[in-house]
Tab-separated table of C-alpha atoms in Angstrom:
chain	number	residue	atom	x	y	z
A	1	MET	CA	-172.604	139.422	196.135
A	2	SER	CA	-169.113	140.199	197.437
A	3	TYR	CA	-167.862	143.477	198.858
A	4	THR	CA	-164.388	144.997	198.836
A	5	TYR	CA	-163.597	147.102	201.872
A	6	GLU	CA	-161.459	150.149	201.231
A	7	TYR	CA	-160.177	150.704	204.771
A	8	PRO	CA	-157.011	148.960	206.074
A	9	ARG	CA	-157.682	145.693	207.861
A	10	PRO	CA	-155.620	144.138	210.679
A	11	ALA	CA	-154.009	140.733	210.379
A	12	LEU	CA	-155.040	137.942	212.763
A	13	THR	CA	-152.833	135.548	214.725
A	14	VAL	CA	-153.218	132.979	217.487
A	15	ASP	CA	-150.832	132.468	220.423
A	16	CYS	CA	-150.837	129.493	222.796
A	17	VAL	CA	-149.923	129.346	226.473
A	18	VAL	CA	-149.231	125.679	227.250
A	19	PHE	CA	-148.905	124.703	230.908
A	20	GLY	CA	-147.332	121.540	232.274
A	21	GLN	CA	-146.421	120.566	235.836
A	22	ASP	CA	-143.748	118.503	237.542
A	23	GLU	CA	-143.529	117.682	241.250
A	24	GLU	CA	-142.154	121.077	242.237
A	25	ASP	CA	-142.979	123.570	239.524
A	26	LEU	CA	-145.517	124.841	237.010
A	27	LYS	CA	-144.039	125.016	233.516
A	28	VAL	CA	-144.844	126.934	230.346
A	29	LEU	CA	-143.817	125.938	226.833
A	30	LEU	CA	-141.774	128.494	224.888
A	31	ILE	CA	-140.217	128.509	221.441
A	32	ARG	CA	-137.155	130.422	220.291
A	33	ARG	CA	-138.066	132.413	217.210
A	34	GLY	CA	-136.082	131.731	214.061
A	35	VAL	CA	-137.364	134.669	212.009
A	36	GLU	CA	-137.801	138.401	212.407
A	37	PRO	CA	-139.159	140.211	214.243
A	38	PHE	CA	-137.508	139.179	217.512
A	39	SER	CA	-135.379	136.481	215.880
A	40	GLY	CA	-133.606	134.518	218.618
A	41	ARG	CA	-136.026	135.715	221.319
A	42	TRP	CA	-138.213	133.292	223.283
A	43	ALA	CA	-141.954	133.511	222.641
A	44	LEU	CA	-145.228	131.650	222.929
A	45	PRO	CA	-146.037	129.241	220.090
A	46	GLY	CA	-148.334	130.808	217.531
A	47	GLY	CA	-148.729	132.345	214.110
A	48	PHE	CA	-151.064	133.745	211.478
A	49	VAL	CA	-154.549	132.357	210.912
A	50	ARG	CA	-155.174	130.995	207.438
A	51	MET	CA	-158.161	132.089	205.385
A	52	ASP	CA	-159.704	128.600	205.361
A	53	GLU	CA	-159.414	127.605	209.043
A	54	SER	CA	-161.148	128.351	212.309
A	55	LEU	CA	-159.350	129.960	215.239
A	56	ASP	CA	-159.292	126.663	217.168
A	57	ASP	CA	-157.859	124.832	214.159
A	58	ALA	CA	-155.223	127.537	213.705
A	59	ALA	CA	-154.175	127.299	217.353
A	60	ARG	CA	-153.844	123.518	217.193
A	61	ARG	CA	-151.976	123.656	213.879
A	62	GLU	CA	-149.476	126.296	215.008
A	63	LEU	CA	-148.865	124.493	218.288
A	64	GLU	CA	-148.159	121.212	216.566
A	65	GLU	CA	-146.059	122.801	213.814
A	66	GLU	CA	-143.840	124.770	216.192
A	67	SER	CA	-143.513	122.313	219.067
A	68	GLY	CA	-144.992	118.938	218.080
A	69	ILE	CA	-147.543	119.106	220.905
A	70	ARG	CA	-151.207	118.100	220.584
A	71	PRO	CA	-153.048	119.132	223.770
A	72	THR	CA	-156.284	117.496	224.870
A	73	HIS	CA	-157.378	120.610	226.786
A	74	LEU	CA	-157.263	123.813	224.719
A	75	GLU	CA	-159.507	126.807	225.287
A	76	GLN	CA	-159.711	130.398	224.182
A	77	LEU	CA	-158.275	132.864	226.672
A	78	TYR	CA	-158.512	136.485	225.537
A	79	THR	CA	-158.013	138.786	222.552
A	80	PHE	CA	-155.044	141.167	222.566
A	81	GLY	CA	-155.212	144.066	220.136
A	82	ALA	CA	-152.972	146.968	221.211
A	83	PRO	CA	-152.088	148.909	218.015
A	84	ASP	CA	-148.343	148.674	218.671
A	85	ARG	CA	-148.143	145.074	219.905
A	86	ASP	CA	-146.490	143.798	216.699
A	87	PRO	CA	-143.749	145.750	214.841
A	88	ARG	CA	-144.868	144.215	211.527
A	89	GLY	CA	-148.068	146.224	211.545
A	90	ARG	CA	-151.623	146.077	212.868
A	91	VAL	CA	-151.955	142.535	214.192
A	92	VAL	CA	-154.645	141.269	216.563
A	93	THR	CA	-154.027	137.971	218.355
A	94	VAL	CA	-156.461	135.533	219.937
A	95	ALA	CA	-154.715	133.795	222.816
A	96	TYR	CA	-155.382	130.233	223.965
A	97	PHE	CA	-154.260	128.249	226.944
A	98	ALA	CA	-153.663	124.510	227.054
A	99	LEU	CA	-152.927	121.960	229.769
A	100	VAL	CA	-150.788	118.888	229.138
A	101	LYS	CA	-149.167	116.094	231.115
A	102	LEU	CA	-145.504	117.041	231.120
A	103	THR	CA	-144.202	113.472	230.905
A	104	ASP	CA	-146.282	112.816	227.781
A	105	HIS	CA	-144.965	115.765	225.783
A	106	ARG	CA	-141.367	116.257	224.723
A	107	PRO	CA	-141.412	119.391	222.582
A	108	HIS	CA	-139.352	119.667	219.412
A	109	ALA	CA	-139.000	122.786	217.312
A	110	ALA	CA	-140.159	122.971	213.703
A	111	THR	CA	-141.186	125.463	210.978
A	112	ASP	CA	-139.976	128.947	212.025
A	113	ALA	CA	-138.998	127.963	215.595
A	114	ARG	CA	-135.321	127.264	216.353
A	115	GLU	CA	-135.954	125.594	219.685
A	116	ALA	CA	-138.783	124.554	221.994
A	117	ALA	CA	-138.427	124.039	225.749
A	118	TRP	CA	-140.241	124.096	229.103
A	119	PHE	CA	-139.593	126.976	231.526
A	120	SER	CA	-140.795	127.687	235.043
A	121	VAL	CA	-143.678	130.168	234.854
A	122	TRP	CA	-141.961	132.084	237.658
A	123	ASP	CA	-138.629	132.334	235.810
A	124	THR	CA	-139.081	132.923	232.087
A	125	PRO	CA	-136.675	134.792	229.804
A	126	LYS	CA	-137.677	138.117	228.278
A	127	LEU	CA	-140.463	137.326	225.820
A	128	ALA	CA	-141.165	138.701	222.356
A	129	PHE	CA	-144.164	140.891	221.475
A	130	ASP	CA	-146.643	141.236	224.376
A	131	HIS	CA	-146.276	137.569	225.307
A	132	ALA	CA	-145.361	138.346	228.929
A	133	GLU	CA	-148.789	139.985	229.308
A	134	ILE	CA	-150.485	137.034	227.613
A	135	LEU	CA	-148.686	134.578	229.923
A	136	SER	CA	-149.685	136.601	232.997
A	137	THR	CA	-153.330	136.644	231.874
A	138	ALA	CA	-153.290	132.880	231.284
A	139	LEU	CA	-151.764	132.229	234.695
A	140	GLN	CA	-154.464	134.265	236.415
A	141	ARG	CA	-157.132	132.376	234.466
A	142	LEU	CA	-155.612	129.046	235.530
A	143	LYS	CA	-155.437	130.091	239.190
A	144	GLY	CA	-159.092	131.060	239.176
A	145	LYS	CA	-160.475	128.241	237.076
A	146	VAL	CA	-158.634	125.413	238.827
A	147	ARG	CA	-160.753	126.082	241.916
A	148	TYR	CA	-164.151	125.708	240.266
A	149	GLN	CA	-163.455	123.233	237.447
A	150	PRO	CA	-161.398	120.013	237.668
A	151	ILE	CA	-158.989	121.097	234.913
A	152	GLY	CA	-156.022	120.478	237.196
A	153	PHE	CA	-156.318	116.754	236.550
A	154	GLU	CA	-155.167	117.436	232.975
A	155	LEU	CA	-151.727	118.179	234.435
A	156	LEU	CA	-151.433	114.967	236.453
A	157	PRO	CA	-150.563	111.449	235.339
A	158	PRO	CA	-153.604	109.144	234.921
A	159	LYS	CA	-152.848	107.571	238.316
A	160	PHE	CA	-151.801	109.852	241.181
A	161	THR	CA	-151.603	110.089	244.950
A	162	LEU	CA	-153.542	112.543	247.101
A	163	THR	CA	-150.231	114.164	247.990
A	164	GLN	CA	-149.478	114.760	244.303
A	165	LEU	CA	-152.929	116.243	243.827
A	166	GLN	CA	-152.567	118.594	246.778
A	167	ARG	CA	-149.084	119.604	245.674
A	168	LEU	CA	-150.455	120.494	242.235
A	169	TYR	CA	-152.950	122.918	243.761
A	170	GLU	CA	-150.327	124.401	246.072
A	171	ILE	CA	-147.985	125.060	243.146
A	172	ILE	CA	-150.668	126.723	241.031
A	173	LEU	CA	-152.179	128.763	243.869
A	174	GLU	CA	-148.748	129.587	245.361
A	175	ARG	CA	-149.758	128.828	248.924
A	176	PRO	CA	-149.843	125.829	251.274
A	177	LEU	CA	-153.111	123.972	251.860
A	178	ASP	CA	-154.229	122.190	254.994
A	179	LYS	CA	-153.793	118.480	254.324
A	180	ARG	CA	-156.793	117.290	256.337
A	181	ASN	CA	-159.236	119.839	254.922
A	182	PHE	CA	-158.030	119.356	251.351
A	183	ARG	CA	-158.462	115.579	251.479
A	184	LYS	CA	-161.819	115.851	253.190
A	185	LYS	CA	-163.132	118.180	250.464
A	186	ILE	CA	-161.796	116.271	247.488
A	187	LEU	CA	-162.879	112.854	248.745
A	188	ALA	CA	-166.362	114.125	249.695
A	189	MET	CA	-166.960	114.966	246.020
A	190	ASP	CA	-166.750	111.240	245.244
A	191	LEU	CA	-164.967	111.919	241.960
A	192	LEU	CA	-161.810	109.958	242.678
A	193	GLU	CA	-161.622	106.236	242.039
A	194	GLU	CA	-159.444	104.549	244.647
A	195	LEU	CA	-157.261	101.967	242.934
A	196	ASP	CA	-155.913	98.705	244.261
A	197	GLU	CA	-152.434	100.024	243.532
A	198	VAL	CA	-149.725	101.957	245.361
A	199	GLU	CA	-146.701	103.986	244.314
A	200	GLN	CA	-143.738	102.067	242.958
A	201	ASP	CA	-140.016	102.604	243.476
A	202	VAL	CA	-140.289	105.198	246.254
A	203	SER	CA	-138.052	105.537	249.310
A	204	HIS	CA	-140.935	106.385	251.651
A	205	ARG	CA	-144.047	104.391	252.502
A	206	ALA	CA	-145.918	103.815	249.245
A	207	ALA	CA	-149.157	105.798	249.015
A	208	ARG	CA	-152.449	104.699	247.506
A	209	LEU	CA	-153.100	105.653	243.885
A	210	TYR	CA	-156.293	107.297	242.612
A	211	ARG	CA	-157.848	108.114	239.247
A	212	PHE	CA	-160.191	110.961	238.356
A	213	ASP	CA	-163.580	109.714	237.137
A	214	HIS	CA	-164.268	111.971	234.122
A	215	LYS	CA	-167.470	110.141	233.186
A	216	LYS	CA	-168.964	110.537	236.657
A	217	TYR	CA	-168.031	114.218	236.751
A	218	LYS	CA	-169.856	114.842	233.452
A	219	GLN	CA	-172.950	113.105	234.788
A	220	LEU	CA	-172.899	115.122	238.016
A	221	GLU	CA	-172.248	118.351	236.119
A	222	LYS	CA	-175.385	117.817	234.040
A	223	ALA	CA	-177.311	117.362	237.281
A	224	GLY	CA	-176.086	120.726	238.601
A	225	PHE	CA	-173.028	119.635	240.606
A	226	ASN	CA	-170.521	122.410	241.370
A	227	PHE	CA	-166.859	121.522	241.665
A	228	GLU	CA	-165.248	123.829	244.226
A	229	LEU	CA	-162.004	123.620	246.195
């Protein structure tokens, strides 16, 4: 038996905060809107949820449609529902955040996005809707979570140096880390596979390359292991 509700109902959208990282900066993916409201303004990728799809499916679809990106790490962040957050009417959005390897993803705009590009999280243009608040919330989540889950490895190339790993954490946490203590902690976890390879085409002394052992981490996690840096 179906029911028809007589009170007004809000619309539902998803918005995605996608982080990437280069050697000196943490980046966020933005799209330039091609339709009203806020036509021409930069915003997070996102859009309305269809009647026949889950929230996760909607987030992945909108992200791919507007930027061509398919993240491997995508998780729900928070729900934003201020009554005046969208000039089109009563719209609630479920925000997601994703982590991608910057070199593997060259965004290209599609559907109702004019342009897609990477920006420094510390220097973004004025954003549409309440997307500045959503970005700030996602950044705080990343800063907290990167210390107790190894999600930071999603931002690195498959093979990396210990210096690259430390620099990643310093960029996200916005503070320097003691080199000796950092390496002692990360190596003591026994989650990095030391490779018989070194950096190529560098002007300084080539450093040893490592790889994060995802399979071993999952096994340790099941046994009660706590990742903490």
